[in-house]
Amino acid sequence: MITLTKNTVCALVAACALAVSAGGAMAAGGGKHYDKQDWSFSGPLGKYDKAQLQRGFQVYKEVCASCHSLEYVAFRNLGEEGALGYSADQIKALAAEYEVEDGPDDEGEMFTRPAKPFDRFPSPYPNDNAAKSANGGALPPDLSLIAKARAGSMGPDTGIEPLTDLVRMVWHTVTAYQEYGPDYLYALLTGYEEPPEGVDVGDLNYNPKFLSGDALAMAPPLDDELVEYSDGSPMTTEQYAKDVSAFLMWAAEPKLEERKRVGLNALIFLAIFAGLLYFTKKRVWSDVDH
Amino acid sequence: MSGHSTFQPQNGIVKWMERRLPIIGLAHSSFVAYPVPKNLNYWWTFGGILAFCLMAQIITGIVLVMHYAPNTAIAFASVEHIMRDVNWGWMLRYLHANGASMFFIAVYIHIMRGLYYGSYKEPREVVWILGVVIFLLMMATGFMGYVLPWGQMSFWGATVITNLFSAFPIVGDPIVELLWGGFAVDNPTLNRFFSLHYLLPFMLAAIVGLHIWAFHEAGNNNPTGVEPKDAQDSVAFTPYYTIKDLYAIVLFMIFFVWMAFMVPNFLGHPDNYIPADPLVTPAHIVPEWYFLPFYAILRAVPDKLGGVLLMFGAIAVLFVLPWLDTSKVRSNTYRPLGKQFFWIFVFVCIALGYLGAKPAEGGYVIASRIATVWYFAHFLVILPVLGLIEKPKPLPNSISEAVLAKKGGSAAAAE
């Protein structure tokens, strides 16, 4: 029995090691290192902080939305389970603040009307070319998936690259920490600096936290006191960056809470089932020397 | 599937059916009465785990197809529709995407188990060859599945991998045009990949049937590599191995659920959440993790055609493995040198996987070259020579004797 149990452990350890070995090496690319932040939604029990999502949405609405679209998010999503906690009436009122194009009507004409909860956030520009032309040739990316489409390398550092990669693979998997997207967004939004001596970034803005290079087209979007919070939270660049990163994680992964809840229930069920099967198996095999 | 069925139906309806189509008897002799060596360890449960993976992929895949749209204009948005609007859509997609990774984890362990215990040796060469065919089909299916979400890595992965075929003289370009359905990766490519991604798993299932048929004919190998001698050496598949496989499958499911529900994007690439854009090339184009060892071999060679040939050669060499290994002893348990070289080989494969994820520059390239040479040397030099010079440990006379010796050994150690 001892050897069998040992083999089970070996098999599982091998499975885990294989899974994370190469996969983690991919996530660990980039060369720049990022700091892990505290997110209420990280880990197996993580949940969004509704107040934080509402503040983050306010930052998106008042700052980011002037250039960045949110094309996969509908107004109704804001009030769904595991979202921002708005009521149906609040969402109706919120949607009505936006104008969307609809049609053609009975005469064949397109028209605009106030948005309804089922509409998606309208883009600030009619098309990509208009967006580029308004932003010096750079296209402001859509933000609905940005928190999953970017990843900063983070986690324990051993000083030896292959060892660090290996440790981080295991660390990400075991701690269930995959919030490297919002970590990156926070680092980027708070990472603007004066370019060092001898570095000329031209029309771009110097930001050593930017993943592809050290300069990007987006000017520093946040500043202290820029957005008026009504819940007494600090009105600092750091707080804005943190709140809007959390909001963008929700926008990218609106089913996160449901996913973690269902996953946890499944794990509890499977653990009990596995325990019962273990004893059943032991009983079945008790009459055989093996 | 082996020998005459010993199934004795009692029920009248079953008797009536057996007289006409003995399918219940076939199932009974294949999965109930089928004799299995009693000493299989948990490494042998990965066959059952793989059957579970294939079923899970087919079921989640069929439901996903009900909501997915294989058209470059809306494919990406249809995946987001699945993630956001379809009931349980997020779960289906994460289970399917992570399920592919689970499938490959299980198959790599299954292949390594076959290598360690010499499961490819006479009379199981056909079992092994069918297994390599399954592995190839899995890779084709996985590759085409990764293209379907039509993200940046889908598009550029497809571009890089299909372009490899252009390295072949004369036939190269026509093959690439056939794969693309045009002169670049575009809508026709997505359509045919979708069609084939749906077809191949069913071909896979058919070959899995042949694989099972073949090893039921030869009988299972076992950790000693000594064939069962009498009834004492074997037990009936049911209940002994049905319960053991089920237990292992549930343990595997715990790992699967952890990955799919807690870190569902960890094994994917962030760039695949950016819609495909033929005008923007990602900084590093990396295939899915399960192709990385082969990708490292491809990039280790400075010549394109040479790299492609070596990459395909890395799998082709597996087909002839049964005739390359000259050792008469199956199990590495009794091969002191074989065992050490096996673990070095495992390390080399994992190292190749790691190197495949790293940029092709500096020390990584040198390490890739050393590992590539070792990979081929293992099959073409080490295994043929080892069988001739190695002095194996004495083999047990029977499975029962080996079991008793092990029991005695561990009892002595406990005292």
mmCIF file with all atom_site columns, C-alpha atoms in Angstrom, chain A residues 49-214:
data_model
loop_
_atom_site.group_PDB
_atom_site.id
_atom_site.type_symbol
_atom_site.label_atom_id
_atom_site.label_alt_id
_atom_site.label_comp_id
_atom_site.label_asym_id
_atom_site.label_entity_id
_atom_site.label_seq_id
_atom_site.pdbx_PDB_ins_code
_atom_site.Cartn_x
_atom_site.Cartn_y
_atom_site.Cartn_z
_atom_site.occupancy
_atom_site.B_iso_or_equiv
_atom_site.pdbx_formal_charge
_atom_site.auth_seq_id
_atom_site.auth_comp_id
_atom_site.auth_asym_id
_atom_site.auth_atom_id
_atom_site.pdbx_PDB_model_num
ATOM 1   C CA . ASP A 1 49  ? -14.575 44.622 -4.178  1.00 0.00 ? 49  ASP A CA 1
ATOM 2   C CA . LYS A 1 50  ? -17.750 46.283 -5.503  1.00 0.00 ? 50  LYS A CA 1
ATOM 3   C CA . ALA A 1 51  ? -16.839 49.721 -4.166  1.00 0.00 ? 51  ALA A CA 1
ATOM 4   C CA . GLN A 1 52  ? -13.455 49.461 -5.868  1.00 0.00 ? 52  GLN A CA 1
ATOM 5   C CA . LEU A 1 53  ? -15.060 48.385 -9.161  1.00 0.00 ? 53  LEU A CA 1
ATOM 6   C CA . GLN A 1 54  ? -17.431 51.368 -8.988  1.00 0.00 ? 54  GLN A CA 1
ATOM 7   C CA . ARG A 1 55  ? -14.531 53.747 -8.386  1.00 0.00 ? 55  ARG A CA 1
ATOM 8   C CA . GLY A 1 56  ? -12.566 52.088 -11.182 1.00 0.00 ? 56  GLY A CA 1
ATOM 9   C CA . PHE A 1 57  ? -15.541 52.433 -13.499 1.00 0.00 ? 57  PHE A CA 1
ATOM 10  C CA . GLN A 1 58  ? -15.712 56.130 -12.618 1.00 0.00 ? 58  GLN A CA 1
ATOM 11  C CA . VAL A 1 59  ? -12.046 56.497 -13.597 1.00 0.00 ? 59  VAL A CA 1
ATOM 12  C CA . TYR A 1 60  ? -12.676 54.616 -16.844 1.00 0.00 ? 60  TYR A CA 1
ATOM 13  C CA . LYS A 1 61  ? -15.718 56.731 -17.628 1.00 0.00 ? 61  LYS A CA 1
ATOM 14  C CA . GLU A 1 62  ? -14.145 60.094 -16.832 1.00 0.00 ? 62  GLU A CA 1
ATOM 15  C CA . VAL A 1 63  ? -10.597 59.463 -18.083 1.00 0.00 ? 63  VAL A CA 1
ATOM 16  C CA . CYS A 1 64  ? -9.947  56.350 -20.214 1.00 0.00 ? 64  CYS A CA 1
ATOM 17  C CA . ALA A 1 65  ? -13.224 56.408 -22.137 1.00 0.00 ? 65  ALA A CA 1
ATOM 18  C CA . SER A 1 66  ? -12.271 59.570 -23.996 1.00 0.00 ? 66  SER A CA 1
ATOM 19  C CA . CYS A 1 67  ? -9.898  57.455 -26.139 1.00 0.00 ? 67  CYS A CA 1
ATOM 20  C CA . HIS A 1 68  ? -10.476 53.757 -25.295 1.00 0.00 ? 68  HIS A CA 1
ATOM 21  C CA . SER A 1 69  ? -13.499 51.680 -26.246 1.00 0.00 ? 69  SER A CA 1
ATOM 22  C CA . LEU A 1 70  ? -14.942 48.821 -24.174 1.00 0.00 ? 70  LEU A CA 1
ATOM 23  C CA . GLU A 1 71  ? -16.635 46.971 -26.989 1.00 0.00 ? 71  GLU A CA 1
ATOM 24  C CA . TYR A 1 72  ? -17.465 43.618 -25.353 1.00 0.00 ? 72  TYR A CA 1
ATOM 25  C CA . VAL A 1 73  ? -19.060 45.112 -22.242 1.00 0.00 ? 73  VAL A CA 1
ATOM 26  C CA . ALA A 1 74  ? -22.782 45.932 -22.196 1.00 0.00 ? 74  ALA A CA 1
ATOM 27  C CA . PHE A 1 75  ? -24.405 48.281 -19.669 1.00 0.00 ? 75  PHE A CA 1
ATOM 28  C CA . ARG A 1 76  ? -26.461 45.377 -18.316 1.00 0.00 ? 76  ARG A CA 1
ATOM 29  C CA . ASN A 1 77  ? -23.231 43.567 -17.390 1.00 0.00 ? 77  ASN A CA 1
ATOM 30  C CA . LEU A 1 78  ? -22.544 46.214 -14.722 1.00 0.00 ? 78  LEU A CA 1
ATOM 31  C CA . GLY A 1 79  ? -25.511 44.979 -12.694 1.00 0.00 ? 79  GLY A CA 1
ATOM 32  C CA . GLU A 1 80  ? -25.003 41.249 -13.089 1.00 0.00 ? 80  GLU A CA 1
ATOM 33  C CA . GLU A 1 81  ? -23.979 38.853 -10.344 1.00 0.00 ? 81  GLU A CA 1
ATOM 34  C CA . GLY A 1 82  ? -20.347 39.313 -9.344  1.00 0.00 ? 82  GLY A CA 1
ATOM 35  C CA . ALA A 1 83  ? -20.224 42.731 -11.010 1.00 0.00 ? 83  ALA A CA 1
ATOM 36  C CA . LEU A 1 84  ? -20.464 46.323 -9.740  1.00 0.00 ? 84  LEU A CA 1
ATOM 37  C CA . GLY A 1 85  ? -23.662 45.900 -7.754  1.00 0.00 ? 85  GLY A CA 1
ATOM 38  C CA . TYR A 1 86  ? -25.787 48.518 -9.544  1.00 0.00 ? 86  TYR A CA 1
ATOM 39  C CA . SER A 1 87  ? -29.560 48.142 -9.553  1.00 0.00 ? 87  SER A CA 1
ATOM 40  C CA . ALA A 1 88  ? -31.624 47.842 -12.742 1.00 0.00 ? 88  ALA A CA 1
ATOM 41  C CA . ASP A 1 89  ? -32.782 51.457 -12.412 1.00 0.00 ? 89  ASP A CA 1
ATOM 42  C CA . GLN A 1 90  ? -29.265 52.757 -11.891 1.00 0.00 ? 90  GLN A CA 1
ATOM 43  C CA . ILE A 1 91  ? -28.173 50.927 -15.041 1.00 0.00 ? 91  ILE A CA 1
ATOM 44  C CA . LYS A 1 92  ? -31.054 52.310 -17.072 1.00 0.00 ? 92  LYS A CA 1
ATOM 45  C CA . ALA A 1 93  ? -30.152 55.825 -15.949 1.00 0.00 ? 93  ALA A CA 1
ATOM 46  C CA . LEU A 1 94  ? -26.470 55.223 -16.629 1.00 0.00 ? 94  LEU A CA 1
ATOM 47  C CA . ALA A 1 95  ? -27.108 53.832 -20.121 1.00 0.00 ? 95  ALA A CA 1
ATOM 48  C CA . ALA A 1 96  ? -29.340 56.786 -20.956 1.00 0.00 ? 96  ALA A CA 1
ATOM 49  C CA . GLU A 1 97  ? -26.337 59.097 -20.517 1.00 0.00 ? 97  GLU A CA 1
ATOM 50  C CA . TYR A 1 98  ? -24.882 57.608 -23.722 1.00 0.00 ? 98  TYR A CA 1
ATOM 51  C CA . GLU A 1 99  ? -26.038 58.050 -27.309 1.00 0.00 ? 99  GLU A CA 1
ATOM 52  C CA . VAL A 1 100 ? -25.836 55.060 -29.662 1.00 0.00 ? 100 VAL A CA 1
ATOM 53  C CA . GLU A 1 101 ? -26.485 54.775 -33.372 1.00 0.00 ? 101 GLU A CA 1
ATOM 54  C CA . ASP A 1 102 ? -29.420 52.609 -34.418 1.00 0.00 ? 102 ASP A CA 1
ATOM 55  C CA . GLY A 1 103 ? -31.408 51.991 -37.548 1.00 0.00 ? 103 GLY A CA 1
ATOM 56  C CA . PRO A 1 104 ? -32.164 52.013 -40.339 1.00 0.00 ? 104 PRO A CA 1
ATOM 57  C CA . ASP A 1 105 ? -35.631 53.311 -39.473 1.00 0.00 ? 105 ASP A CA 1
ATOM 58  C CA . ASP A 1 106 ? -38.742 52.984 -41.679 1.00 0.00 ? 106 ASP A CA 1
ATOM 59  C CA . GLU A 1 107 ? -37.399 55.658 -44.020 1.00 0.00 ? 107 GLU A CA 1
ATOM 60  C CA . GLY A 1 108 ? -34.039 53.909 -44.258 1.00 0.00 ? 108 GLY A CA 1
ATOM 61  C CA . GLU A 1 109 ? -32.236 56.527 -42.183 1.00 0.00 ? 109 GLU A CA 1
ATOM 62  C CA . MET A 1 110 ? -29.783 55.814 -39.372 1.00 0.00 ? 110 MET A CA 1
ATOM 63  C CA . PHE A 1 111 ? -30.582 57.654 -36.169 1.00 0.00 ? 111 PHE A CA 1
ATOM 64  C CA . THR A 1 112 ? -29.185 58.063 -32.677 1.00 0.00 ? 112 THR A CA 1
ATOM 65  C CA . ARG A 1 113 ? -31.047 57.302 -29.471 1.00 0.00 ? 113 ARG A CA 1
ATOM 66  C CA . PRO A 1 114 ? -30.194 57.105 -25.774 1.00 0.00 ? 114 PRO A CA 1
ATOM 67  C CA . ALA A 1 115 ? -28.525 53.766 -24.941 1.00 0.00 ? 115 ALA A CA 1
ATOM 68  C CA . LYS A 1 116 ? -30.469 50.973 -23.234 1.00 0.00 ? 116 LYS A CA 1
ATOM 69  C CA . PRO A 1 117 ? -29.069 48.374 -20.769 1.00 0.00 ? 117 PRO A CA 1
ATOM 70  C CA . PHE A 1 118 ? -28.628 45.777 -23.551 1.00 0.00 ? 118 PHE A CA 1
ATOM 71  C CA . ASP A 1 119 ? -26.400 48.132 -25.593 1.00 0.00 ? 119 ASP A CA 1
ATOM 72  C CA . ARG A 1 120 ? -22.657 47.888 -25.395 1.00 0.00 ? 120 ARG A CA 1
ATOM 73  C CA . PHE A 1 121 ? -20.436 50.810 -24.489 1.00 0.00 ? 121 PHE A CA 1
ATOM 74  C CA . PRO A 1 122 ? -20.210 52.980 -27.605 1.00 0.00 ? 122 PRO A CA 1
ATOM 75  C CA . SER A 1 123 ? -16.719 53.563 -28.948 1.00 0.00 ? 123 SER A CA 1
ATOM 76  C CA . PRO A 1 124 ? -15.350 57.115 -28.654 1.00 0.00 ? 124 PRO A CA 1
ATOM 77  C CA . TYR A 1 125 ? -14.412 56.988 -32.352 1.00 0.00 ? 125 TYR A CA 1
ATOM 78  C CA . PRO A 1 126 ? -16.477 55.960 -35.394 1.00 0.00 ? 126 PRO A CA 1
ATOM 79  C CA . ASN A 1 127 ? -13.682 53.637 -36.623 1.00 0.00 ? 127 ASN A CA 1
ATOM 80  C CA . ASP A 1 128 ? -10.019 52.706 -36.112 1.00 0.00 ? 128 ASP A CA 1
ATOM 81  C CA . ASN A 1 129 ? -8.734  55.192 -38.643 1.00 0.00 ? 129 ASN A CA 1
ATOM 82  C CA . ALA A 1 130 ? -10.512 58.051 -36.892 1.00 0.00 ? 130 ALA A CA 1
ATOM 83  C CA . ALA A 1 131 ? -9.013  56.837 -33.591 1.00 0.00 ? 131 ALA A CA 1
ATOM 84  C CA . LYS A 1 132 ? -5.524  56.741 -35.082 1.00 0.00 ? 132 LYS A CA 1
ATOM 85  C CA . SER A 1 133 ? -5.828  60.118 -36.704 1.00 0.00 ? 133 SER A CA 1
ATOM 86  C CA . ALA A 1 134 ? -6.914  61.673 -33.398 1.00 0.00 ? 134 ALA A CA 1
ATOM 87  C CA . ASN A 1 135 ? -3.996  60.050 -31.535 1.00 0.00 ? 135 ASN A CA 1
ATOM 88  C CA . GLY A 1 136 ? -0.979  60.839 -33.659 1.00 0.00 ? 136 GLY A CA 1
ATOM 89  C CA . GLY A 1 137 ? -1.158  57.560 -35.579 1.00 0.00 ? 137 GLY A CA 1
ATOM 90  C CA . ALA A 1 138 ? -1.366  55.262 -32.548 1.00 0.00 ? 138 ALA A CA 1
ATOM 91  C CA . LEU A 1 139 ? -4.510  53.187 -32.042 1.00 0.00 ? 139 LEU A CA 1
ATOM 92  C CA . PRO A 1 140 ? -5.757  53.242 -28.419 1.00 0.00 ? 140 PRO A CA 1
ATOM 93  C CA . PRO A 1 141 ? -6.514  49.555 -27.785 1.00 0.00 ? 141 PRO A CA 1
ATOM 94  C CA . ASP A 1 142 ? -9.963  48.375 -26.777 1.00 0.00 ? 142 ASP A CA 1
ATOM 95  C CA . LEU A 1 143 ? -9.961  47.776 -23.025 1.00 0.00 ? 143 LEU A CA 1
ATOM 96  C CA . SER A 1 144 ? -12.507 44.956 -22.650 1.00 0.00 ? 144 SER A CA 1
ATOM 97  C CA . LEU A 1 145 ? -9.808  42.269 -22.551 1.00 0.00 ? 145 LEU A CA 1
ATOM 98  C CA . ILE A 1 146 ? -6.713  44.288 -21.770 1.00 0.00 ? 146 ILE A CA 1
ATOM 99  C CA . ALA A 1 147 ? -6.313  42.809 -18.268 1.00 0.00 ? 147 ALA A CA 1
ATOM 100 C CA . LYS A 1 148 ? -5.987  39.321 -19.791 1.00 0.00 ? 148 LYS A CA 1
ATOM 101 C CA . ALA A 1 149 ? -4.078  40.412 -22.889 1.00 0.00 ? 149 ALA A CA 1
ATOM 102 C CA . ARG A 1 150 ? -1.077  41.757 -20.962 1.00 0.00 ? 150 ARG A CA 1
ATOM 103 C CA . ALA A 1 151 ? 1.148   39.992 -18.474 1.00 0.00 ? 151 ALA A CA 1
ATOM 104 C CA . GLY A 1 152 ? 3.997   41.194 -16.345 1.00 0.00 ? 152 GLY A CA 1
ATOM 105 C CA . SER A 1 153 ? 6.570   38.730 -15.067 1.00 0.00 ? 153 SER A CA 1
ATOM 106 C CA . MET A 1 154 ? 6.394   38.540 -11.304 1.00 0.00 ? 154 MET A CA 1
ATOM 107 C CA . GLY A 1 155 ? 6.816   36.324 -8.305  1.00 0.00 ? 155 GLY A CA 1
ATOM 108 C CA . PRO A 1 156 ? 9.707   35.051 -6.197  1.00 0.00 ? 156 PRO A CA 1
ATOM 109 C CA . ASP A 1 157 ? 13.166  35.917 -7.516  1.00 0.00 ? 157 ASP A CA 1
ATOM 110 C CA . THR A 1 158 ? 16.128  33.578 -6.982  1.00 0.00 ? 158 THR A CA 1
ATOM 111 C CA . GLY A 1 159 ? 18.621  35.549 -9.054  1.00 0.00 ? 159 GLY A CA 1
ATOM 112 C CA . ILE A 1 160 ? 19.196  32.591 -11.409 1.00 0.00 ? 160 ILE A CA 1
ATOM 113 C CA . GLU A 1 161 ? 16.910  32.902 -14.428 1.00 0.00 ? 161 GLU A CA 1
ATOM 114 C CA . PRO A 1 162 ? 15.944  29.268 -15.154 1.00 0.00 ? 162 PRO A CA 1
ATOM 115 C CA . LEU A 1 163 ? 15.452  28.632 -11.441 1.00 0.00 ? 163 LEU A CA 1
ATOM 116 C CA . THR A 1 164 ? 13.319  31.777 -11.079 1.00 0.00 ? 164 THR A CA 1
ATOM 117 C CA . ASP A 1 165 ? 11.193  30.671 -14.040 1.00 0.00 ? 165 ASP A CA 1
ATOM 118 C CA . LEU A 1 166 ? 10.720  27.248 -12.479 1.00 0.00 ? 166 LEU A CA 1
ATOM 119 C CA . VAL A 1 167 ? 9.875   28.651 -9.033  1.00 0.00 ? 167 VAL A CA 1
ATOM 120 C CA . ARG A 1 168 ? 7.376   31.114 -10.536 1.00 0.00 ? 168 ARG A CA 1
ATOM 121 C CA . MET A 1 169 ? 5.598   28.405 -12.525 1.00 0.00 ? 169 MET A CA 1
ATOM 122 C CA . VAL A 1 170 ? 5.006   26.430 -9.374  1.00 0.00 ? 170 VAL A CA 1
ATOM 123 C CA . TRP A 1 171 ? 4.213   29.570 -7.390  1.00 0.00 ? 171 TRP A CA 1
ATOM 124 C CA . HIS A 1 172 ? 1.560   30.784 -9.881  1.00 0.00 ? 172 HIS A CA 1
ATOM 125 C CA . THR A 1 173 ? -0.075  27.367 -10.054 1.00 0.00 ? 173 THR A CA 1
ATOM 126 C CA . VAL A 1 174 ? -0.026  26.514 -6.367  1.00 0.00 ? 174 VAL A CA 1
ATOM 127 C CA . THR A 1 175 ? -1.137  29.939 -5.104  1.00 0.00 ? 175 THR A CA 1
ATOM 128 C CA . ALA A 1 176 ? -3.613  30.288 -8.019  1.00 0.00 ? 176 ALA A CA 1
ATOM 129 C CA . TYR A 1 177 ? -2.208  33.753 -8.677  1.00 0.00 ? 177 TYR A CA 1
ATOM 130 C CA . GLN A 1 178 ? -2.858  34.837 -12.263 1.00 0.00 ? 178 GLN A CA 1
ATOM 131 C CA . GLU A 1 179 ? -3.425  38.563 -11.621 1.00 0.00 ? 179 GLU A CA 1
ATOM 132 C CA . TYR A 1 180 ? -0.314  39.530 -13.594 1.00 0.00 ? 180 TYR A CA 1
ATOM 133 C CA . GLY A 1 181 ? -2.568  41.494 -15.984 1.00 0.00 ? 181 GLY A CA 1
ATOM 134 C CA . PRO A 1 182 ? -3.881  44.060 -13.464 1.00 0.00 ? 182 PRO A CA 1
ATOM 135 C CA . ASP A 1 183 ? -0.424  44.113 -11.860 1.00 0.00 ? 183 ASP A CA 1
ATOM 136 C CA . TYR A 1 184 ? 0.973   45.182 -15.213 1.00 0.00 ? 184 TYR A CA 1
ATOM 137 C CA . LEU A 1 185 ? -1.731  47.797 -15.793 1.00 0.00 ? 185 LEU A CA 1
ATOM 138 C CA . TYR A 1 186 ? -1.099  49.301 -12.353 1.00 0.00 ? 186 TYR A CA 1
ATOM 139 C CA . ALA A 1 187 ? 2.660   49.386 -12.972 1.00 0.00 ? 187 ALA A CA 1
ATOM 140 C CA . LEU A 1 188 ? 2.151   51.016 -16.371 1.00 0.00 ? 188 LEU A CA 1
ATOM 141 C CA . LEU A 1 189 ? -0.268  53.674 -15.145 1.00 0.00 ? 189 LEU A CA 1
ATOM 142 C CA . THR A 1 190 ? 2.030   54.638 -12.273 1.00 0.00 ? 190 THR A CA 1
ATOM 143 C CA . GLY A 1 191 ? 5.280   54.090 -14.200 1.00 0.00 ? 191 GLY A CA 1
ATOM 144 C CA . TYR A 1 192 ? 5.705   57.368 -16.100 1.00 0.00 ? 192 TYR A CA 1
ATOM 145 C CA . GLU A 1 193 ? 9.032   59.109 -15.463 1.00 0.00 ? 193 GLU A CA 1
ATOM 146 C CA . GLU A 1 194 ? 11.197  61.881 -16.840 1.00 0.00 ? 194 GLU A CA 1
ATOM 147 C CA . PRO A 1 195 ? 13.416  60.270 -19.493 1.00 0.00 ? 195 PRO A CA 1
ATOM 148 C CA . PRO A 1 196 ? 16.960  59.732 -18.156 1.00 0.00 ? 196 PRO A CA 1
ATOM 149 C CA . GLU A 1 197 ? 19.889  61.779 -19.432 1.00 0.00 ? 197 GLU A CA 1
ATOM 150 C CA . GLY A 1 198 ? 20.621  61.089 -23.089 1.00 0.00 ? 198 GLY A CA 1
ATOM 151 C CA . VAL A 1 199 ? 17.346  59.297 -23.830 1.00 0.00 ? 199 VAL A CA 1
ATOM 152 C CA . ASP A 1 200 ? 15.219  61.016 -26.439 1.00 0.00 ? 200 ASP A CA 1
ATOM 153 C CA . VAL A 1 201 ? 11.689  59.679 -26.783 1.00 0.00 ? 201 VAL A CA 1
ATOM 154 C CA . GLY A 1 202 ? 10.505  62.299 -29.289 1.00 0.00 ? 202 GLY A CA 1
ATOM 155 C CA . ASP A 1 203 ? 6.730   62.707 -29.212 1.00 0.00 ? 203 ASP A CA 1
ATOM 156 C CA . LEU A 1 204 ? 6.362   59.606 -27.031 1.00 0.00 ? 204 LEU A CA 1
ATOM 157 C CA . ASN A 1 205 ? 6.210   59.354 -23.261 1.00 0.00 ? 205 ASN A CA 1
ATOM 158 C CA . TYR A 1 206 ? 8.920   57.653 -21.243 1.00 0.00 ? 206 TYR A CA 1
ATOM 159 C CA . ASN A 1 207 ? 7.678   54.712 -19.176 1.00 0.00 ? 207 ASN A CA 1
ATOM 160 C CA . PRO A 1 208 ? 10.124  51.946 -18.255 1.00 0.00 ? 208 PRO A CA 1
ATOM 161 C CA . LYS A 1 209 ? 7.229   49.690 -17.224 1.00 0.00 ? 209 LYS A CA 1
ATOM 162 C CA . PHE A 1 210 ? 5.852   49.540 -20.788 1.00 0.00 ? 210 PHE A CA 1
ATOM 163 C CA . LEU A 1 211 ? 6.153   45.947 -22.052 1.00 0.00 ? 211 LEU A CA 1
ATOM 164 C CA . SER A 1 212 ? 7.343   46.660 -25.576 1.00 0.00 ? 212 SER A CA 1
ATOM 165 C CA . GLY A 1 213 ? 10.070  49.264 -25.247 1.00 0.00 ? 213 GLY A CA 1
ATOM 166 C CA . ASP A 1 214 ? 10.475  52.192 -22.854 1.00 0.00 ? 214 ASP A CA 1
#
